[in-house]
Coordinates of C-alpha atoms in Angstrom, one line a residue:
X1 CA -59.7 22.3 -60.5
X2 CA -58.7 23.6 -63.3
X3 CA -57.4 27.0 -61.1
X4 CA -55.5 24.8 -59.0
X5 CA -53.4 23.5 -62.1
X6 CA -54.8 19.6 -62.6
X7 CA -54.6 19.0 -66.2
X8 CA -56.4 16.0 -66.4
X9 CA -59.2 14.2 -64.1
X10 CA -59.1 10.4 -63.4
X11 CA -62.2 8.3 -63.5
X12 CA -62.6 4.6 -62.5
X13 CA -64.8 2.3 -64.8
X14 CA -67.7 4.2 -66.6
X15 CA -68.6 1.1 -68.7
X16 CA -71.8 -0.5 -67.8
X17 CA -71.6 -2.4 -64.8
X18 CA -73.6 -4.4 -62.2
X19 CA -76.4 -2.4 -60.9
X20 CA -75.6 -0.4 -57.5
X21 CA -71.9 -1.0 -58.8
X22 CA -69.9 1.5 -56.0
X23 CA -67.2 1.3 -58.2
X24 CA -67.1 0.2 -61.5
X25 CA -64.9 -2.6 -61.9
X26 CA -67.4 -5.2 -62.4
X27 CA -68.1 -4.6 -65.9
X28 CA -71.1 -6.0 -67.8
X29 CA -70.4 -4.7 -71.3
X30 CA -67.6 -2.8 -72.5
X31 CA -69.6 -1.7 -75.0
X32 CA -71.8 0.8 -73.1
X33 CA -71.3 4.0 -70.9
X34 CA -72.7 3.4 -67.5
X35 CA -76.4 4.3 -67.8
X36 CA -76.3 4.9 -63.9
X37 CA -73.7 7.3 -64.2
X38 CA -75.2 9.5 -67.2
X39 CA -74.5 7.0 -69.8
X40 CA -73.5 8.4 -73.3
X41 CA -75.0 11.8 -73.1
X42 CA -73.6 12.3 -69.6
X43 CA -70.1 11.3 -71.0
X44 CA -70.3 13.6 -73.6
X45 CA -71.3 16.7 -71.4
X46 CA -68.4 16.1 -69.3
X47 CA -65.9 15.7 -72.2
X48 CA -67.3 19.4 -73.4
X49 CA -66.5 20.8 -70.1
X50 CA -63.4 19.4 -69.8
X51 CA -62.4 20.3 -73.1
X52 CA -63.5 24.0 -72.8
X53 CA -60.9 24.2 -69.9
X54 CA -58.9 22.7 -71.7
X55 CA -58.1 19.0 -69.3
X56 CA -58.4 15.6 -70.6
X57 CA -59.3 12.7 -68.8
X58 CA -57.5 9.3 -67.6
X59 CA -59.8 6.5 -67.5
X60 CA -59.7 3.2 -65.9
X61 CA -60.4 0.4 -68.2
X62 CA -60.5 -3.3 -67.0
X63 CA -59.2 -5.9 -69.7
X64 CA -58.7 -8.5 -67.4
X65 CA -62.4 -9.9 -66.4
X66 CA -66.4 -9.1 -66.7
X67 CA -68.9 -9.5 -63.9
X68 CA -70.7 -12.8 -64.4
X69 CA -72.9 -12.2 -61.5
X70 CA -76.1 -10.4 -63.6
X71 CA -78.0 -11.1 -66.3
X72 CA -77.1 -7.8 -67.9
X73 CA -74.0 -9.9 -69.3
X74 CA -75.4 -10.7 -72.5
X75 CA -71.9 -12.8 -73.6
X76 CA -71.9 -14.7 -70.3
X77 CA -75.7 -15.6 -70.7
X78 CA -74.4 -16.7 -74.3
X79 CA -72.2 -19.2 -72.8
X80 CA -74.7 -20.5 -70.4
X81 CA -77.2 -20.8 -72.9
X82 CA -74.7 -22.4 -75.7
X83 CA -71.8 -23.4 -74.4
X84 CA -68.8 -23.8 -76.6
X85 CA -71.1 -23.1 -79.4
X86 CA -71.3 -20.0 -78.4
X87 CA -70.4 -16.7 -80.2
X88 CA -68.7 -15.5 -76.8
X89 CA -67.3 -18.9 -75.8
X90 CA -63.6 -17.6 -76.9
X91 CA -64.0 -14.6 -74.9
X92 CA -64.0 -16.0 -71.7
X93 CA -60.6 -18.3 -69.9
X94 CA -62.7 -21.6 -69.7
X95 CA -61.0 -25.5 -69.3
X96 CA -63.9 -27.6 -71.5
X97 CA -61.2 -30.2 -71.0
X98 CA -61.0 -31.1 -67.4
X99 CA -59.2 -34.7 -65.9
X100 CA -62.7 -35.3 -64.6
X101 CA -64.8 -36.8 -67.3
X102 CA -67.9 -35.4 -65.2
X103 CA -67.3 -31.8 -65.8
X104 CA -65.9 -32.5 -69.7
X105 CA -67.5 -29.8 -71.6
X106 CA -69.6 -28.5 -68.6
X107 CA -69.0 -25.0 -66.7
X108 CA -68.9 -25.1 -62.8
X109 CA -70.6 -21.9 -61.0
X110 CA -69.8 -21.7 -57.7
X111 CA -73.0 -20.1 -56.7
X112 CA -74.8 -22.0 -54.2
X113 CA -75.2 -21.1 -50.7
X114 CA -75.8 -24.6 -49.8
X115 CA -75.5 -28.4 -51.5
X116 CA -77.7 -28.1 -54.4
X117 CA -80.1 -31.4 -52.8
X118 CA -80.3 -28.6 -50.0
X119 CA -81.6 -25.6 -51.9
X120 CA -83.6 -27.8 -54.3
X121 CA -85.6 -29.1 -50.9
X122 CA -85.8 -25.7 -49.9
X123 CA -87.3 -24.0 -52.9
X124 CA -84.4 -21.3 -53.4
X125 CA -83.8 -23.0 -57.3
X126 CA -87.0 -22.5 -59.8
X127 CA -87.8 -22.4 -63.0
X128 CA -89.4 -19.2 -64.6
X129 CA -90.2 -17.9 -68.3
X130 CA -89.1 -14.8 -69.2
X131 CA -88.0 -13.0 -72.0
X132 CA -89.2 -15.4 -74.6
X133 CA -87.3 -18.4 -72.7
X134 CA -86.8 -20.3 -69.7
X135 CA -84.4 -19.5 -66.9
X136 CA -83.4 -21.1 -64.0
X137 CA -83.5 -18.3 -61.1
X138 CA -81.2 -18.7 -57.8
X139 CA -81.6 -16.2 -54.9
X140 CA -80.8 -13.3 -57.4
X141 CA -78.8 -14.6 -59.9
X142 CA -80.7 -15.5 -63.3
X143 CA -79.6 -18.6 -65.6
X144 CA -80.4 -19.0 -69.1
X145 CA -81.0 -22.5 -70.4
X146 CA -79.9 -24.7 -72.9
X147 CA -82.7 -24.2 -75.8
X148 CA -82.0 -27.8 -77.0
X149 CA -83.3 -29.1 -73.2
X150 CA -86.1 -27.2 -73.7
X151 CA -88.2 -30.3 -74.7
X152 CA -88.1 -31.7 -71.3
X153 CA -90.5 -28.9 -70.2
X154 CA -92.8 -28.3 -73.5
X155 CA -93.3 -32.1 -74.0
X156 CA -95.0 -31.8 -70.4
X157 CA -97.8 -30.1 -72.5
X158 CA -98.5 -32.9 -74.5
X159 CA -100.3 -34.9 -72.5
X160 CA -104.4 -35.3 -72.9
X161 CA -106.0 -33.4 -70.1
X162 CA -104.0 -30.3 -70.9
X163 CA -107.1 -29.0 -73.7
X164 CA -104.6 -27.7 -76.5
X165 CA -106.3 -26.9 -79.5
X166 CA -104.9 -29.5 -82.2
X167 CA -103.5 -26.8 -84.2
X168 CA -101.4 -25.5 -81.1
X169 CA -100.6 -29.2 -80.2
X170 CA -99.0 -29.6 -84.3
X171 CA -97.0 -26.6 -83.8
X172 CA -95.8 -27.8 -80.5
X173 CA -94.8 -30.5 -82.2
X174 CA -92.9 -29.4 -85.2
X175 CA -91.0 -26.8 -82.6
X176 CA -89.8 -30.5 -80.5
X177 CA -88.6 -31.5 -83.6
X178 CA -86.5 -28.4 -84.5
X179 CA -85.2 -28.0 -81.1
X180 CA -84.1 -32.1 -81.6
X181 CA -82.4 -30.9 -84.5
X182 CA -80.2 -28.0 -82.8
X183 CA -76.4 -28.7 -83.4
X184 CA -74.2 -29.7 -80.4
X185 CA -73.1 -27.2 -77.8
X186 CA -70.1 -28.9 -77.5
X187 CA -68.9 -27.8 -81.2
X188 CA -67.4 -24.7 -81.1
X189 CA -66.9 -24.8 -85.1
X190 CA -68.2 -21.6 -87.2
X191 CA -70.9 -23.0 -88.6
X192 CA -71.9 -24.4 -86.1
X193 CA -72.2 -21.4 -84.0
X194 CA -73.8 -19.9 -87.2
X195 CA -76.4 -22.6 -87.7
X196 CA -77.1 -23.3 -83.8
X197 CA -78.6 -19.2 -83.0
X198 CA -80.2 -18.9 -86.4
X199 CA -82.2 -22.0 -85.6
X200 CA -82.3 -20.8 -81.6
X201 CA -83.7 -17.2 -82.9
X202 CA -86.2 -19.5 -85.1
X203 CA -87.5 -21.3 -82.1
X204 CA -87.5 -18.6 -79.6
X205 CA -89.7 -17.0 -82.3
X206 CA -92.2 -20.3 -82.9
X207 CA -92.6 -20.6 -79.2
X208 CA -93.5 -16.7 -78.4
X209 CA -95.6 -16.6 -81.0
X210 CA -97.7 -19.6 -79.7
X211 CA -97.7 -18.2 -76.7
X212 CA -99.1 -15.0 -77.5
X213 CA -101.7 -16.5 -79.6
X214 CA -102.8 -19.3 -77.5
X215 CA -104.3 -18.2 -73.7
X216 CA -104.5 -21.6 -72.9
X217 CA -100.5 -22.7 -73.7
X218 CA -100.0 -19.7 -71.6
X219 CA -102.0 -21.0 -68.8
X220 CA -101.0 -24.6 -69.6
X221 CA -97.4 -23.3 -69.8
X222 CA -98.4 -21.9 -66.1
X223 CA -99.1 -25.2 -64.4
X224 CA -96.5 -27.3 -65.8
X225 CA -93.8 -24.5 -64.1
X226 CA -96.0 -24.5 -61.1
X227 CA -95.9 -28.0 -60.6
X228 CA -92.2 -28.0 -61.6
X229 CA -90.9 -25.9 -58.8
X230 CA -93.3 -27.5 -56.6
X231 CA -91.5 -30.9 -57.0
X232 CA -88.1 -29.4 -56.7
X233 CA -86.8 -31.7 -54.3
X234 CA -87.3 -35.1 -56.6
X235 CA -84.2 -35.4 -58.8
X236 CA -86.5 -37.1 -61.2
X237 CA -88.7 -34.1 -61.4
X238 CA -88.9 -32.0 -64.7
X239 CA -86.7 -29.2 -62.8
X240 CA -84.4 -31.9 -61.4
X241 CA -83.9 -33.9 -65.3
X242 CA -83.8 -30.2 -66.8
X243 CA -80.9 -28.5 -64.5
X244 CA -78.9 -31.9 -64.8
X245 CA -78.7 -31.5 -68.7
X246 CA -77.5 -27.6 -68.6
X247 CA -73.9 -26.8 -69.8
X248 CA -73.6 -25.3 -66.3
X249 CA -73.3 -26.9 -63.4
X250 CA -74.2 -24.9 -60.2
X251 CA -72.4 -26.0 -57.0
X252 CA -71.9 -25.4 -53.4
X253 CA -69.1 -22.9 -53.7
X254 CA -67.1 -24.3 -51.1
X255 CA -67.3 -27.8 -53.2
X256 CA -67.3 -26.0 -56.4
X257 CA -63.8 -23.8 -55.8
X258 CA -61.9 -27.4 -55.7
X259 CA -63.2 -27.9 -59.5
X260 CA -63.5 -24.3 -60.9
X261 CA -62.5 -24.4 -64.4
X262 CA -63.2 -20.7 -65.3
X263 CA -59.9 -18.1 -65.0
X264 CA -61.2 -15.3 -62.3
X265 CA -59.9 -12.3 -60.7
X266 CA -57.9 -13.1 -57.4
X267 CA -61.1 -15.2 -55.7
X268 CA -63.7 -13.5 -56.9
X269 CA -65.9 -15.8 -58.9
X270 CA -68.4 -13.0 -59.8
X271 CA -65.7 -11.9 -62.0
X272 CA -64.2 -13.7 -65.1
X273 CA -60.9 -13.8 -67.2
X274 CA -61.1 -12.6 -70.4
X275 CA -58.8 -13.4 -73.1
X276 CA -57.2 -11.0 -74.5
X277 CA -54.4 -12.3 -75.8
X278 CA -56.9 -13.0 -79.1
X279 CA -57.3 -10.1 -81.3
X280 CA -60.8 -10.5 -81.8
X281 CA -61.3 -10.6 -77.7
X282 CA -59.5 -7.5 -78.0
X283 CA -60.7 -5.1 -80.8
X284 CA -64.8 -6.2 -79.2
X285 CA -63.7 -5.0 -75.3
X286 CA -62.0 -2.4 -77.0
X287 CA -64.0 -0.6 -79.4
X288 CA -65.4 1.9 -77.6
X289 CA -62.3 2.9 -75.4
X290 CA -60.5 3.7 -78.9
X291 CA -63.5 5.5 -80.5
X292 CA -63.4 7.8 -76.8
X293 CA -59.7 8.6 -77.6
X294 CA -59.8 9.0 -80.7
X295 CA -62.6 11.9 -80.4
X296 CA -60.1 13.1 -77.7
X297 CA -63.1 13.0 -75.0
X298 CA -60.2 10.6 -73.1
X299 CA -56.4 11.5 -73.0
X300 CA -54.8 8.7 -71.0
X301 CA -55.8 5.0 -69.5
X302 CA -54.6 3.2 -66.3
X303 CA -54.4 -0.3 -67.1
X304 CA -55.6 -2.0 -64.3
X305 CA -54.4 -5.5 -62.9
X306 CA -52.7 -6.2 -66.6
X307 CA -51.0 -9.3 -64.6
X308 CA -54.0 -11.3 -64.6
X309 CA -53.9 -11.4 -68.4
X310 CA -51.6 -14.3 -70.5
X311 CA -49.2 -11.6 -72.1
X312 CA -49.6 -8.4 -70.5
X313 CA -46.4 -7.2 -73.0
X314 CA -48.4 -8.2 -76.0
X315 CA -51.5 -6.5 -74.4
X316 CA -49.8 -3.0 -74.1
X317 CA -48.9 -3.0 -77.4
X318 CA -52.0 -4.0 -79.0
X319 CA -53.1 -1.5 -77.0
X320 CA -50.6 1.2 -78.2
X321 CA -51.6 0.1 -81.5
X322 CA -54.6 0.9 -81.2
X323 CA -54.2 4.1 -80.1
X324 CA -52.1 5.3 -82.7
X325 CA -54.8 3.9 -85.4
X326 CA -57.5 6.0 -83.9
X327 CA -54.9 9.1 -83.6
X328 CA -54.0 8.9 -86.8
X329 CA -50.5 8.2 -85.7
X330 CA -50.7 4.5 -88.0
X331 CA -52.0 3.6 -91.1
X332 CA -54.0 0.6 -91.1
X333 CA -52.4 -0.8 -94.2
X334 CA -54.0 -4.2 -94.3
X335 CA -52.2 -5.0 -91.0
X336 CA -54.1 -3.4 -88.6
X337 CA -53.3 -3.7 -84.9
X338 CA -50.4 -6.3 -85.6
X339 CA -48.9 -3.6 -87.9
X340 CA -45.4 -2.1 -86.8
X341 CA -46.1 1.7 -85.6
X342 CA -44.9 4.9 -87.3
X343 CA -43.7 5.9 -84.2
X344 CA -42.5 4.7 -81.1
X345 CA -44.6 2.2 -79.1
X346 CA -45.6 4.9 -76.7
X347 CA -48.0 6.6 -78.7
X348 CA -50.6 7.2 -75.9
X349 CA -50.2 7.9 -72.1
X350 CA -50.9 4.5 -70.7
X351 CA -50.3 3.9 -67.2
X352 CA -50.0 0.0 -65.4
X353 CA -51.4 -1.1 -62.2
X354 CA -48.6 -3.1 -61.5
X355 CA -47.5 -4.8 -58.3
X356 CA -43.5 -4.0 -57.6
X357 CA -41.5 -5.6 -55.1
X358 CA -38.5 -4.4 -53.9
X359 CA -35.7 -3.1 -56.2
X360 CA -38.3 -5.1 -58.7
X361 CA -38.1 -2.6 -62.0
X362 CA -41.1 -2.2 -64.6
X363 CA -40.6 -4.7 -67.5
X364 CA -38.5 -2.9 -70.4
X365 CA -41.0 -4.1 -73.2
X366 CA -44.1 -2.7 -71.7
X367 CA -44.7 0.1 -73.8
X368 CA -46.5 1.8 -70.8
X369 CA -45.1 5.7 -69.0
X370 CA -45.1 4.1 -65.8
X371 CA -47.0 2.5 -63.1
X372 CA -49.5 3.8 -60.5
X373 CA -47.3 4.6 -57.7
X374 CA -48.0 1.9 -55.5
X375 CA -44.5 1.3 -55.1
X376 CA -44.2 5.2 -54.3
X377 CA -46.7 5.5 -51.9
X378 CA -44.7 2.6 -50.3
X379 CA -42.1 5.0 -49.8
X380 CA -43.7 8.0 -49.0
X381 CA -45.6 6.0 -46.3
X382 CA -42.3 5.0 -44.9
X383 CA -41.6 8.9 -43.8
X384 CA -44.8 8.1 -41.6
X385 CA -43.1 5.2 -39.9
X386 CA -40.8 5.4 -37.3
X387 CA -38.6 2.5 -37.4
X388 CA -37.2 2.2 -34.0
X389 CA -40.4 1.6 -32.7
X390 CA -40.5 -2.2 -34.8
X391 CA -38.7 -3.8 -31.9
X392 CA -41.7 -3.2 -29.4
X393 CA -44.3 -3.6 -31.7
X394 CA -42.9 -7.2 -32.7
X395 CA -42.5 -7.8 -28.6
X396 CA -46.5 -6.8 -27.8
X397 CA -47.7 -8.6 -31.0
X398 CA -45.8 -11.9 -29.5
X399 CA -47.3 -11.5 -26.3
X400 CA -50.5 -10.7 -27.8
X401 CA -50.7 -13.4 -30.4
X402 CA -48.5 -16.2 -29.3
X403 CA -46.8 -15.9 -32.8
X404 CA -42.9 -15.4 -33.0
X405 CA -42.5 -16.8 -36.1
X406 CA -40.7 -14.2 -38.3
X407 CA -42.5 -12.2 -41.1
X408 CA -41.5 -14.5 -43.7
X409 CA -42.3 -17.9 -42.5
X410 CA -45.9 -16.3 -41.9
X411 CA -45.7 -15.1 -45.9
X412 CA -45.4 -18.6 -46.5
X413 CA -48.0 -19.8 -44.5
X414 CA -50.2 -17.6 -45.6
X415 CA -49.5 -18.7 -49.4
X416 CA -49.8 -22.1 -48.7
X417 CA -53.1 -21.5 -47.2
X418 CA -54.5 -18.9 -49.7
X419 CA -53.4 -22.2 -52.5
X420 CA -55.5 -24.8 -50.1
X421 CA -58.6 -22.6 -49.4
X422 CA -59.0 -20.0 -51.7
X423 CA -57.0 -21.3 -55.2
X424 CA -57.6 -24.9 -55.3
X425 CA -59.0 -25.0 -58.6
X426 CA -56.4 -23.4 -60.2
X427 CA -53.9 -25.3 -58.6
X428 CA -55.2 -28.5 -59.4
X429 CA -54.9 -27.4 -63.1
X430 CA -51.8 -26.2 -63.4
X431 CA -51.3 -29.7 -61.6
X432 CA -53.0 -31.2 -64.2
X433 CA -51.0 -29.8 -67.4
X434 CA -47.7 -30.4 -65.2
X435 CA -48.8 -34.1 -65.1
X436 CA -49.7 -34.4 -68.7
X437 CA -46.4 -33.3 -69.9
X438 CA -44.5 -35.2 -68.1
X439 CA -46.5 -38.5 -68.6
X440 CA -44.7 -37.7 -72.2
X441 CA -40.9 -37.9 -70.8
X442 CA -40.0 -41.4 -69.4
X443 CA -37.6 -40.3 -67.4
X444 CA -40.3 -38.4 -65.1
X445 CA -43.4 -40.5 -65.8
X446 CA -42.8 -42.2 -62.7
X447 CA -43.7 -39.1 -60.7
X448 CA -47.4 -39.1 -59.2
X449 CA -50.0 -36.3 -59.5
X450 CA -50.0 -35.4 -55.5
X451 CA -46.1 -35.0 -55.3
X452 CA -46.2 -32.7 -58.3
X453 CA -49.5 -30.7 -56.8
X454 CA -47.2 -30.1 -53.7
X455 CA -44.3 -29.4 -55.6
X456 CA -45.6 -26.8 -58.1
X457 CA -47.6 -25.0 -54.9
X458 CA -44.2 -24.7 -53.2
X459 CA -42.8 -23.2 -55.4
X460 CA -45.6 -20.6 -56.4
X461 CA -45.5 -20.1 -52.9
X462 CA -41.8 -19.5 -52.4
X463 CA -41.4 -17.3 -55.4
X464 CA -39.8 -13.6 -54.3
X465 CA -42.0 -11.2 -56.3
X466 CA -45.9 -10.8 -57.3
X467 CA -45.3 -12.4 -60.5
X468 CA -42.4 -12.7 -63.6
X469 CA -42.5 -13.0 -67.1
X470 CA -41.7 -14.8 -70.2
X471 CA -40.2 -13.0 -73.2
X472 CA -43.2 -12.3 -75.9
X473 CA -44.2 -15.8 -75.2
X474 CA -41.2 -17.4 -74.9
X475 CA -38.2 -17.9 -72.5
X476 CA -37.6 -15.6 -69.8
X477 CA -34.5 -13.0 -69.6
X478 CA -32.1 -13.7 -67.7
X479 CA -33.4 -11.0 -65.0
X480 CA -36.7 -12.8 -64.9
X481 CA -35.3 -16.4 -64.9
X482 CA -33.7 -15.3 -61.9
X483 CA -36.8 -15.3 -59.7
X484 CA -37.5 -18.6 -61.5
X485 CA -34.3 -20.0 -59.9
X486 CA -34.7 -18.4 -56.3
X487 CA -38.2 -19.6 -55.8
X488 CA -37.5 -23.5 -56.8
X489 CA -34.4 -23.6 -55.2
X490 CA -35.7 -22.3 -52.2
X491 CA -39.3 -24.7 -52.3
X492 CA -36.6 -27.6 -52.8
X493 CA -34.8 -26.5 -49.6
X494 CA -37.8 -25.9 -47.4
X495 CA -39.1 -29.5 -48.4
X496 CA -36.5 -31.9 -48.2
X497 CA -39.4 -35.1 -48.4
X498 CA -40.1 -34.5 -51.9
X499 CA -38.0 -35.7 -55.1
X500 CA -35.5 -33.2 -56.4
X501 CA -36.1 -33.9 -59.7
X502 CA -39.5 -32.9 -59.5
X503 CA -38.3 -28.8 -58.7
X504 CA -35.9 -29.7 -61.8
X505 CA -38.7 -30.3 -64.3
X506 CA -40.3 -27.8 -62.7
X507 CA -37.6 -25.1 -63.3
X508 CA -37.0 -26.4 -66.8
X509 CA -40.6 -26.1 -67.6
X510 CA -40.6 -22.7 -66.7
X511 CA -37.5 -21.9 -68.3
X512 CA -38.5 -23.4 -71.4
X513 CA -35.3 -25.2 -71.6
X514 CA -34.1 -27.3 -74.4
X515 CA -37.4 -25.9 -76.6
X516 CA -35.7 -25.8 -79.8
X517 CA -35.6 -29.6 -79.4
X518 CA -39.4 -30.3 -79.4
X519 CA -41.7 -30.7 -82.1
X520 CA -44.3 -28.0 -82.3
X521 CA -47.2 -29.9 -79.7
X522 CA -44.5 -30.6 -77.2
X523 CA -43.2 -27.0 -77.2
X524 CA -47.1 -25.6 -77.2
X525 CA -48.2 -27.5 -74.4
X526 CA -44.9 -26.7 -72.3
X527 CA -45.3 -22.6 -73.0
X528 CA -48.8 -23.4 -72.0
X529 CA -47.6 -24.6 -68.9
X530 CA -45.8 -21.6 -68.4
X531 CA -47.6 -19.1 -69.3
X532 CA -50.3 -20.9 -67.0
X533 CA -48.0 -20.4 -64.2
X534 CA -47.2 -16.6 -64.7
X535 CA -50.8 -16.4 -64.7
X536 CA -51.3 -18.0 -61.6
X537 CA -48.7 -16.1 -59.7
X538 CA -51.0 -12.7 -60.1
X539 CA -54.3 -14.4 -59.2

């Protein structure tokens, strides 16, 4: 290769990901080299070769989401297991806050193949204990549990008849009592994510240790989760009461998709959105990638699907940052990764997957050398393509199909259906924080959720580009407000039955006009709303 003049080699993910990954982008820890691929030592031999040939290498990173599909996700199983008294809990884009006072401060999983009465009756959900705890196990996915419902199951050991010693029986006991005592998942305070896993890591230790000392817990233990999964199908069953009080709530994933309230990628629930847009989020799923360039083993990054993130501008240069720490290139100073560079923003060769349309250019304030070349490869494909050959093709497709409807209209079916089918939760809460704001202003309190869910879909679906962008988190450019204004003027146009003045609120949301007006809440919930939007566009 090196013969043939390539100066660098690219790789795609090399971070740990789900077993059998083909591909690498769903990650389960960003903190460790792909065992399956040669893991740390394997890195390291290829970053000796390279560099005795002198080439660097570009590798993929993936800020955007983790696969929450395997157990091997140790912050995801953190979430299950605690909830927003979690240590991860700010890592990941979850609503605890939903209209529907049913899922407030629970976590819908999309992950049933069938109604979960269904796979109860049909044995595919059980309860194990593994690893020092108790998990709920579905086809091949593994769910923690919540330690402080952990009673529901030991208490089942209390009983006479079960032939416990009286000293096991008193520690049983005493370990009810401290798993009473756990603080509330629902508090994502410090010390209370302190104090809940020192006493969970207490517990966990009492009830191993009783386990291995006792042979008849551990048989006792044996029945009750027996007889558990053997009554399955009766709700008020010890696996029925115990799944009901879980910070999760697994669904039917059609069912479950209309009430999502975790960010993904696209449609893929096995992968979710991570928020970067917190420093913390970002130095602990970027540790490693900056200790790998600054040892020089990595020489450049491609981004990928940077869109999908709340400020991708803010991302990049974090990200630049960070670079030039590890490079030597900026002095920490006390200010760290929100310090201003000794040089210019590009201190590393970053590259963005980014989406173009059109004469669409790459945002100004990305301090990124480019993009990768999709919008390239559009042209070079177009020397492959004879154009005076459209006319037939569109003839035979029409006779074939029975469509004539032009390529747009069908864009715009399309997007209307991809919103219905494959997007609803998201829709319906961007919906949501529409409605809430303007339940604040009486002059458009009079408008009802359903005309504002159509409202805002048309105009996601009628906007001209993959997505636009807001200036460092506040109003657009003018350039950018510019798609704002084609897409709501033409969702107004093509949907004549709904109230002008909802697109008007709409656009001004968007806009952020008349922000210097509002008092801090009103502003913040109004950028939210915008922000959300952008977001939604690049789903």
């Amino acid at each position: 290769m090196r013969r043939l003049g390539v100066g660098d080699l690219y790789a795609s993910p090399v971070f740990k990901a789900r077993p059998g990954s083909a591909h690498g982008y769903d990650i389960l820890d960003y903190g460790e080299l792909n065992p399956e691929l040669g893991g740390a030592a394997g890195f390291q031999r290829m970053a000796a070769e390279l560099r005795k040939h002198g080439m660097g290498l570009i590798l993929d990173i993936v800020p955007n989401h983790l696969c929450v599909a395997h157990e091997g996700n140790l912050w995801w199983n953190d979430v299950l297991r605690h909830g927003q008294a979690s240590r991860y809990a700010r890592m990941f884009d979850i609503d605890w806050r939903p209209t529907q006072p049913e899922l407030r401060d629970r976590l819908v999983l999309p992950i049933l193949l069938a109604p979960i009465g269904q796979a109860l009756r049909e044995g595919a959900l059980t309860l194990a204990h593994a690893a020092g705890e108790f998990w709920l196990r579905y086809r091949d996915r593994s769910l923690p549990t919540d330690p402080a419902t952990w009673p529901t199951v030991l208490e089942a050991l209390l009983p006479p008849g079960t032939g416990l010693a009286p000293g096991t029986l008193d520690a049983l006991q005493a370990l009810l009592a401290r798993l009473g005592g756990l603080p509330p998942r629902e508090d994502g305070h410090p010390d209370t994510i302190r104090e809940r896993h020192l006493q969970f890591e207490v517990c966990l230790g009492l009830l191993n240790g009783l386990l291995e000392a006792d042979g008849q817990l551990r048989k006792a233990l044996g029945g009750v989760l027996a007889e558990a999964n053997a009554r399955a199908a009766d709700p008020a069953g010890l696996l029925g009461r115990l799944l009901a009080r879980q910070v999760y709530l697994p669904m039917y994933w059609p069912h479950g998709l209309a009430v999502l309230n975790y960010r993904r990628y696209a449609d893929v629930s096995d992968l979710a959105g991570v928020r970067q847009e917190h420093p913390d989020v970002f130095l602990a799923t970027h540790e490693l990638v900056l200790d790998l360039i600054g040892s020089g083993a990595v020489t450049g990054l491609r981004v990928d699907h940077p869109d999908g993130l709340l400020d991708p501008a803010g991302y990049f240069v974090r990200l630049q940052r960070g670079c030039a720490l590890m490079l030597g290139l900026l002095k920490e100073g006390g200010r760290g990764l929100t310090g201003a560079p000794a040089r210019p923003e590009r201190s590393f060769y970053v590259l963005a997957e980014k989406i173009l349309s059109g004469e669409e250019p790459l945002r100004p304030d990305w301090p990124v050398y480019g993009t990768t070349g999709y919008e390239v490869l559009h042209v070079i494909n177009g020397l492959f393509v004879d154009s005076g050959g459209e006319r037939a093709l569109r003839e035979g497709y029409a006779r074939f199909s029975g469509c004539t409807e032009d390529f747009a209209a069908v864009l715009l079916r399309s997007k209307r259906e991809v919103l219905a089918a494959l997007l609803q939760g998201e829709h319906t809460r961007l919906t949501q924080r529409l409605a809430a704001i303007l339940k604040t202003v009486p002059a458009a309190a009079h408008l009802d959720r359903a005309t504002l869910h159509r409202a805002v879909g048309e105009v996601i679906a009628a906007f001209p580009v993959y997505t636009h962008y807001l200036r460092r988190m506040g109003p657009p450019p003018e350039s950018e407000a510019a798609f704002v204004l084609f897409a709501v003027a033409h969702a107004r146009e093509a949907n004549p039955d709904l109230p002008a003045e909802a697109f008007a609120w709409i656009q001004s949301l968007l806009l952020l006009e008349g922000a210097d007006t509002l008092d801090r809440p009103a502003f913040a919930a109004r950028q939210e709303f915008a922000l959300r939007f952008r977001q939604m566009l690049s789903a």
